[in-house]
XYZ file of N, CA and C in Angstrom:
492
model
N 0.973 -34.395 37.107
C -0.201 -34.541 36.258
C -1.199 -33.436 36.620
N -1.817 -32.876 35.605
C -2.812 -31.824 35.821
C -4.144 -32.430 36.264
N -5.098 -31.589 36.518
C -6.405 -32.039 36.990
C -7.016 -33.079 36.044
N -7.638 -34.081 36.633
C -8.244 -35.174 35.870
C -9.759 -35.023 35.905
N -10.354 -34.806 34.738
C -11.809 -34.637 34.622
C -12.463 -35.759 33.818
N -11.691 -36.377 32.924
C -12.241 -37.414 32.040
C -11.327 -38.638 32.063
N -11.875 -39.763 32.521
C -11.124 -41.011 32.639
C -11.716 -42.023 31.660
N -10.839 -42.663 30.893
C -11.259 -43.678 29.929
C -10.595 -45.001 30.283
N -11.404 -46.033 30.490
C -10.900 -47.388 30.699
C -10.957 -48.111 29.362
N -9.872 -48.802 29.027
C -9.809 -49.490 27.739
C -9.490 -50.972 27.926
N -10.081 -51.788 27.096
C -9.736 -53.206 27.046
C -9.932 -53.686 25.612
N -9.853 -54.966 25.404
C -9.905 -55.489 24.041
C -11.234 -55.188 23.354
N -12.341 -55.615 23.948
C -13.619 -55.495 23.251
C -14.667 -54.637 23.921
N -14.325 -54.022 25.065
C -15.276 -53.185 25.805
C -16.490 -54.001 26.244
N -16.225 -55.259 26.648
C -17.330 -56.114 27.089
C -17.131 -56.676 28.492
N -15.906 -56.744 28.980
C -15.640 -57.365 30.286
C -15.038 -56.367 31.272
N -13.756 -56.106 31.112
C -13.015 -55.313 32.094
C -13.361 -53.837 32.073
N -13.335 -53.217 30.902
C -13.553 -51.762 30.866
C -14.979 -51.356 31.237
N -16.039 -52.077 30.816
C -17.364 -51.671 31.292
C -17.516 -51.868 32.801
N -16.851 -52.912 33.329
C -16.870 -53.090 34.779
C -16.203 -51.901 35.462
N -15.029 -51.515 34.964
C -14.294 -50.396 35.562
C -15.119 -49.112 35.515
N -15.750 -48.855 34.391
C -16.609 -47.672 34.264
C -17.764 -47.733 35.263
N -18.444 -48.865 35.317
C -19.588 -49.017 36.214
C -19.211 -48.898 37.677
N -18.115 -49.547 38.064
C -17.695 -49.503 39.464
C -17.208 -48.107 39.848
N -16.509 -47.434 38.952
C -16.071 -46.053 39.219
C -17.273 -45.145 39.427
N -18.281 -45.317 38.596
C -19.496 -44.507 38.737
C -20.246 -44.823 40.026
N -20.175 -46.076 40.487
C -20.763 -46.422 41.783
C -20.051 -45.667 42.906
N -18.728 -45.672 42.888
C -17.969 -44.944 43.911
C -18.293 -43.457 43.864
N -18.413 -42.931 42.667
C -18.755 -41.513 42.490
C -20.139 -41.210 43.066
N -21.097 -42.070 42.830
C -22.479 -41.828 43.262
C -22.701 -42.092 44.749
N -21.866 -42.942 45.343
C -22.140 -43.345 46.721
C -21.165 -42.773 47.749
N -19.894 -42.929 47.536
C -18.897 -42.565 48.547
C -18.248 -41.211 48.276
N -17.963 -40.922 47.014
C -17.183 -39.727 46.666
C -17.989 -38.746 45.821
N -19.225 -38.481 46.233
C -20.109 -37.589 45.457
C -19.475 -36.231 45.219
N -19.003 -35.617 46.264
C -18.447 -34.266 46.162
C -17.084 -34.277 45.458
N -16.224 -35.203 45.860
C -14.855 -35.246 45.337
C -14.789 -35.575 43.845
N -15.749 -36.342 43.357
C -15.730 -36.771 41.952
C -16.831 -36.129 41.115
N -17.486 -35.110 41.647
C -18.643 -34.530 40.941
C -18.301 -34.033 39.542
N -17.066 -33.602 39.316
C -16.663 -33.082 38.007
C -15.887 -34.095 37.169
N -15.793 -35.328 37.645
C -15.029 -36.363 36.939
C -15.999 -37.296 36.214
N -15.716 -37.540 34.937
C -16.532 -38.434 34.108
C -15.741 -39.709 33.820
N -16.415 -40.842 33.922
C -15.801 -42.133 33.634
C -16.442 -42.722 32.382
N -15.605 -43.308 31.529
C -16.066 -43.857 30.261
C -15.247 -45.109 29.968
N -15.632 -45.851 28.954
C -14.871 -47.031 28.555
C -15.016 -47.264 27.060
N -14.041 -47.982 26.515
C -14.050 -48.306 25.087
C -13.133 -49.502 24.849
N -13.257 -50.090 23.665
C -12.444 -51.243 23.320
C -11.617 -51.018 22.069
N -10.545 -51.754 21.965
C -9.691 -51.685 20.781
C -10.429 -52.300 19.594
N -11.175 -53.364 19.869
C -11.954 -54.037 18.834
C -13.434 -53.871 19.141
N -14.269 -54.241 18.196
C -15.708 -54.087 18.390
C -16.408 -55.337 17.875
N -16.356 -56.412 18.684
C -16.948 -57.683 18.280
C -18.388 -57.846 18.757
N -18.667 -57.346 19.941
C -19.984 -57.519 20.558
C -20.617 -56.155 20.793
N -21.902 -56.140 21.022
C -22.622 -54.875 21.185
C -22.920 -54.525 22.639
N -22.756 -55.485 23.557
C -23.076 -55.222 24.959
C -22.043 -55.878 25.871
N -22.133 -55.562 27.153
C -21.222 -56.154 28.136
C -21.528 -57.642 28.288
N -20.510 -58.400 28.641
C -20.683 -59.833 28.864
C -21.599 -60.075 30.065
N -22.411 -61.129 30.021
C -23.339 -61.420 31.124
C -22.639 -61.534 32.480
N -21.431 -62.067 32.488
C -20.694 -62.216 33.748
C -20.391 -60.858 34.381
N -20.067 -59.879 33.546
C -19.815 -58.524 34.047
C -21.110 -57.906 34.554
N -22.163 -58.045 33.781
C -23.478 -57.512 34.174
C -23.908 -58.130 35.505
N -23.760 -59.451 35.643
C -24.168 -60.152 36.865
C -23.363 -59.708 38.079
N -22.055 -59.573 37.911
C -21.208 -59.157 39.037
C -21.579 -57.747 39.491
N -21.776 -56.855 38.548
C -22.140 -55.483 38.913
C -23.517 -55.423 39.572
N -24.413 -56.307 39.185
C -25.739 -56.355 39.839
C -25.598 -56.637 41.324
N -24.616 -57.473 41.692
C -24.408 -57.766 43.116
C -23.944 -56.531 43.873
N -23.444 -55.542 43.156
C -22.994 -54.278 43.757
C -24.079 -53.208 43.676
N -25.210 -53.562 43.071
C -26.298 -52.598 42.932
C -26.201 -51.729 41.693
N -25.437 -52.184 40.706
C -25.244 -51.416 39.474
C -25.866 -52.187 38.315
N -26.692 -51.521 37.543
C -27.325 -52.153 36.388
C -26.727 -51.586 35.103
N -25.966 -52.424 34.408
C -25.415 -51.997 33.112
C -26.004 -52.849 31.984
N -27.189 -53.359 32.196
C -27.802 -54.232 31.190
C -28.045 -53.507 29.864
N -28.115 -52.195 29.885
C -28.297 -51.420 28.648
C -26.983 -50.880 28.086
N -25.867 -51.314 28.642
C -24.553 -50.842 28.205
C -24.318 -51.199 26.739
N -23.815 -50.247 25.976
C -23.467 -50.455 24.566
C -21.960 -50.264 24.399
N -21.317 -51.232 23.778
C -19.872 -51.149 23.582
C -19.530 -50.079 22.550
N -18.306 -49.586 22.655
C -17.818 -48.661 21.629
C -16.334 -48.893 21.411
N -15.889 -48.473 20.257
C -14.504 -48.658 19.848
C -13.702 -47.388 20.092
N -12.462 -47.564 20.468
C -11.557 -46.439 20.690
C -11.320 -45.715 19.375
N -11.332 -44.386 19.435
C -10.997 -43.580 18.261
C -10.212 -42.345 18.708
N -9.763 -41.567 17.750
C -8.963 -40.374 18.048
C -9.672 -39.432 19.007
N -10.951 -39.170 18.746
C -11.699 -38.232 19.585
C -11.725 -38.673 21.043
N -12.010 -39.937 21.277
C -12.047 -40.443 22.655
C -10.702 -40.257 23.342
N -9.641 -40.599 22.650
C -8.313 -40.498 23.252
C -7.917 -39.047 23.505
N -8.289 -38.168 22.613
C -7.935 -36.757 22.780
C -8.704 -36.095 23.913
N -9.952 -36.466 24.112
C -10.774 -35.765 25.104
C -10.607 -36.277 26.534
N -9.885 -37.368 26.736
C -9.694 -37.906 28.082
C -8.333 -37.514 28.652
N -8.339 -37.198 29.950
C -7.121 -36.780 30.655
C -6.315 -37.972 31.145
N -6.998 -39.082 31.385
C -6.373 -40.280 31.921
C -6.978 -41.486 31.209
N -6.104 -42.353 30.688
C -6.545 -43.546 29.960
C -5.889 -44.746 30.632
N -6.709 -45.678 31.094
C -6.212 -46.815 31.856
C -6.565 -48.127 31.169
N -5.537 -48.937 30.933
C -5.716 -50.245 30.318
C -5.336 -51.349 31.288
N -5.429 -52.574 30.839
C -5.235 -53.722 31.712
C -4.062 -54.614 31.307
N -3.600 -54.499 30.048
C -2.490 -55.313 29.558
C -1.528 -54.433 28.769
N -0.242 -54.566 29.047
C 0.769 -53.739 28.383
C 0.801 -53.971 26.875
N 0.963 -55.212 26.473
C 1.132 -55.524 25.054
C -0.140 -55.253 24.254
N -1.256 -55.725 24.752
C -2.495 -55.658 23.978
C -3.218 -54.328 24.079
N -2.949 -53.550 25.092
C -3.660 -52.278 25.246
C -2.721 -51.087 25.094
N -1.785 -50.974 26.002
C -0.921 -49.794 26.042
C -0.059 -49.699 24.784
N 0.710 -50.729 24.505
C 1.615 -50.687 23.348
C 0.857 -50.551 22.033
N -0.264 -51.251 21.916
C -1.058 -51.198 20.684
C -1.592 -49.786 20.440
N -2.078 -49.135 21.484
C -2.592 -47.766 21.318
C -1.480 -46.796 20.955
N -0.329 -46.946 21.582
C 0.800 -46.054 21.279
C 1.214 -46.178 19.817
N 1.153 -47.391 19.272
C 1.506 -47.594 17.861
C 0.416 -47.079 16.929
N -0.813 -47.399 17.244
C -1.929 -47.093 16.350
C -2.302 -45.611 16.340
N -2.120 -44.935 17.460
C -2.550 -43.537 17.583
C -1.359 -42.627 17.881
N -0.334 -42.713 17.061
C 0.903 -41.942 17.250
C 0.685 -40.435 17.215
N -0.355 -39.994 16.534
C -0.561 -38.553 16.353
C -1.279 -37.891 17.533
N -1.758 -38.665 18.485
C -2.454 -38.091 19.644
C -1.429 -37.406 20.545
N -1.642 -36.125 20.771
C -0.726 -35.322 21.583
C -0.719 -35.821 23.037
N 0.477 -36.029 23.565
C 0.693 -36.422 24.961
C 0.050 -37.754 25.350
N -0.200 -38.618 24.394
C -0.825 -39.903 24.715
C 0.008 -40.679 25.733
N 1.320 -40.683 25.547
C 2.184 -41.444 26.451
C 2.184 -40.893 27.876
N 1.756 -39.655 28.065
C 1.728 -39.047 29.400
C 0.411 -39.286 30.124
N -0.581 -39.811 29.429
C -1.877 -40.041 30.076
C -2.368 -41.483 29.952
N -1.530 -42.363 29.434
C -1.878 -43.763 29.199
C -1.085 -44.662 30.146
N -1.804 -45.413 30.995
C -1.175 -46.251 32.010
C -1.914 -47.578 32.136
N -1.223 -48.540 32.726
C -1.917 -49.727 33.205
C -2.670 -49.330 34.467
N -3.868 -49.827 34.636
C -4.686 -49.508 35.806
C -3.914 -49.723 37.105
N -3.321 -50.904 37.270
C -2.659 -51.222 38.530
C -1.363 -50.451 38.719
N -0.703 -50.069 37.653
C 0.482 -49.219 37.752
C 0.078 -47.841 38.272
N -0.951 -47.262 37.688
C -1.435 -45.956 38.138
C -1.939 -46.040 39.580
N -2.470 -47.198 39.965
C -2.975 -47.406 41.327
C -1.851 -47.509 42.352
N -0.603 -47.620 41.866
C 0.532 -47.681 42.774
C 1.034 -49.077 43.072
N 0.494 -50.068 42.390
C 0.975 -51.436 42.579
C 2.390 -51.543 42.005
N 3.167 -52.490 42.525
C 4.560 -52.642 42.091
C 4.803 -53.911 41.274
N 3.918 -54.886 41.375
C 4.108 -56.143 40.638
C 2.760 -56.703 40.207
N 2.812 -57.683 39.318
C 1.585 -58.287 38.769
C 0.624 -57.208 38.279
N 1.111 -56.358 37.394
C 0.361 -55.183 36.957
C -0.683 -55.470 35.886
N -0.592 -56.613 35.247
C -1.535 -56.901 34.166
C -2.742 -57.683 34.684
N -3.889 -57.358 34.112
C -5.128 -58.064 34.441
C -5.655 -58.642 33.131
N -5.531 -59.949 33.000
C -5.862 -60.590 31.739
C -7.367 -60.743 31.547
N -7.745 -60.882 30.313
C -9.143 -60.931 29.900
C -9.853 -62.155 30.484
N -10.956 -61.948 31.213
C -11.685 -63.082 31.776
C -12.702 -63.700 30.816
N -12.739 -63.206 29.588
C -13.711 -63.679 28.602
C -13.697 -65.199 28.528
N -14.868 -65.795 28.605
C -15.089 -67.246 28.510
C -14.691 -68.025 29.771
N -14.304 -67.336 30.845
C -14.029 -68.035 32.098
C -15.346 -68.320 32.818
N -15.315 -69.280 33.732
C -16.486 -69.552 34.568
C -16.712 -68.353 35.479
N -17.960 -68.149 35.915
C -18.317 -66.964 36.706
C -17.409 -66.794 37.929
N -17.080 -67.869 38.618
C -16.244 -67.773 39.819
C -14.856 -67.211 39.495
N -14.228 -67.723 38.439
C -12.909 -67.225 38.023
C -13.018 -65.801 37.495
N -14.066 -65.557 36.759
C -14.347 -64.235 36.191
C -14.447 -63.209 37.319
N -15.170 -63.584 38.393
C -15.345 -62.684 39.529
C -14.021 -62.324 40.187
N -13.086 -63.267 40.224
C -11.769 -62.986 40.807
C -11.050 -61.897 40.019
N -11.179 -61.934 38.704
C -10.578 -60.901 37.853
C -11.234 -59.553 38.134
N -12.559 -59.539 38.204
C -13.267 -58.280 38.452
C -12.965 -57.736 39.842
N -12.787 -58.611 40.823
C -12.433 -58.166 42.181
C -11.069 -57.488 42.173
N -10.159 -58.010 41.392
C -8.824 -57.400 41.272
C -8.930 -56.000 40.661
N -9.783 -55.854 39.647
C -10.019 -54.540 39.040
C -10.656 -53.611 40.068
N -11.626 -54.120 40.791
C -12.317 -53.339 41.820
C -11.316 -52.769 42.831
N -10.433 -53.614 43.333
C -9.426 -53.166 44.304
C -8.528 -52.084 43.704
N -8.157 -52.250 42.439
C -7.338 -51.242 41.763
C -8.071 -49.931 41.577
N -9.338 -49.998 41.251
C -10.123 -48.780 41.012
C -10.277 -47.967 42.289
N -10.435 -48.637 43.413
C -10.529 -47.907 44.683
C -9.277 -47.053 44.873
N -8.111 -47.615 44.593
C -6.850 -46.862 44.709
C -6.759 -45.759 43.660
N -7.178 -46.057 42.440
C -7.143 -45.068 41.355
C -8.021 -43.868 41.693
N -9.223 -44.127 42.165
C -10.154 -43.046 42.498
C -9.563 -42.159 43.596
N -8.970 -42.772 44.603
C -8.337 -41.988 45.678
C -7.190 -41.143 45.128
N -6.428 -41.700 44.207
C -5.321 -40.954 43.602
C -5.848 -39.789 42.769
N -6.908 -40.002 42.016
C -7.517 -38.924 41.222
C -7.974 -37.797 42.143
N -8.589 -38.153 43.253
C -9.047 -37.141 44.216
C -7.863 -36.332 44.730
N -6.763 -37.005 45.066
C -5.560 -36.310 45.552
C -4.972 -35.392 44.482
N -4.880 -35.876 43.262
C -4.344 -35.062 42.158
C -5.215 -33.835 41.947
N -6.519 -34.007 41.986
C -7.437 -32.891 41.742
C -7.464 -31.883 42.886
N -7.047 -32.294 44.081
C -6.965 -31.370 45.222
C -5.782 -30.421 45.092
N -4.708 -30.901 44.478
C -3.472 -30.101 44.430
C -3.483 -29.045 43.351
């Protein structure tokens, strides 16, 4: 894989998982990996566009990490977003990866830059992270913690790829 400068996290509605992934990645960039990630941009989008902002559970969890995404605005995936990103990470094979491959067949090299987050992170099993929408905060937090652990590995992998 060539140098990674633009990372896009995708989920169903851009309200739970993908805004969390974007926010947490930006926290790592701002705090721990300032130099290593200075040229890397993190973004997120959804396949659908039902809501205009991140879910309160996501906002609350990120606040505990010192990240404020209360002004976050959701956006829908489109050709431009997919074309301009070097790495696109989703959370579910059927609902994210397969759907994008079918819907955006004309995007050059889409299959070479589209992965499940945990697969790209190097995990070998339980690669899907299901939507926590409408779960209680405690259960919701468990889902976000799983994403958090995956993102730490993803960020380290991006740094290694960009070094070579």
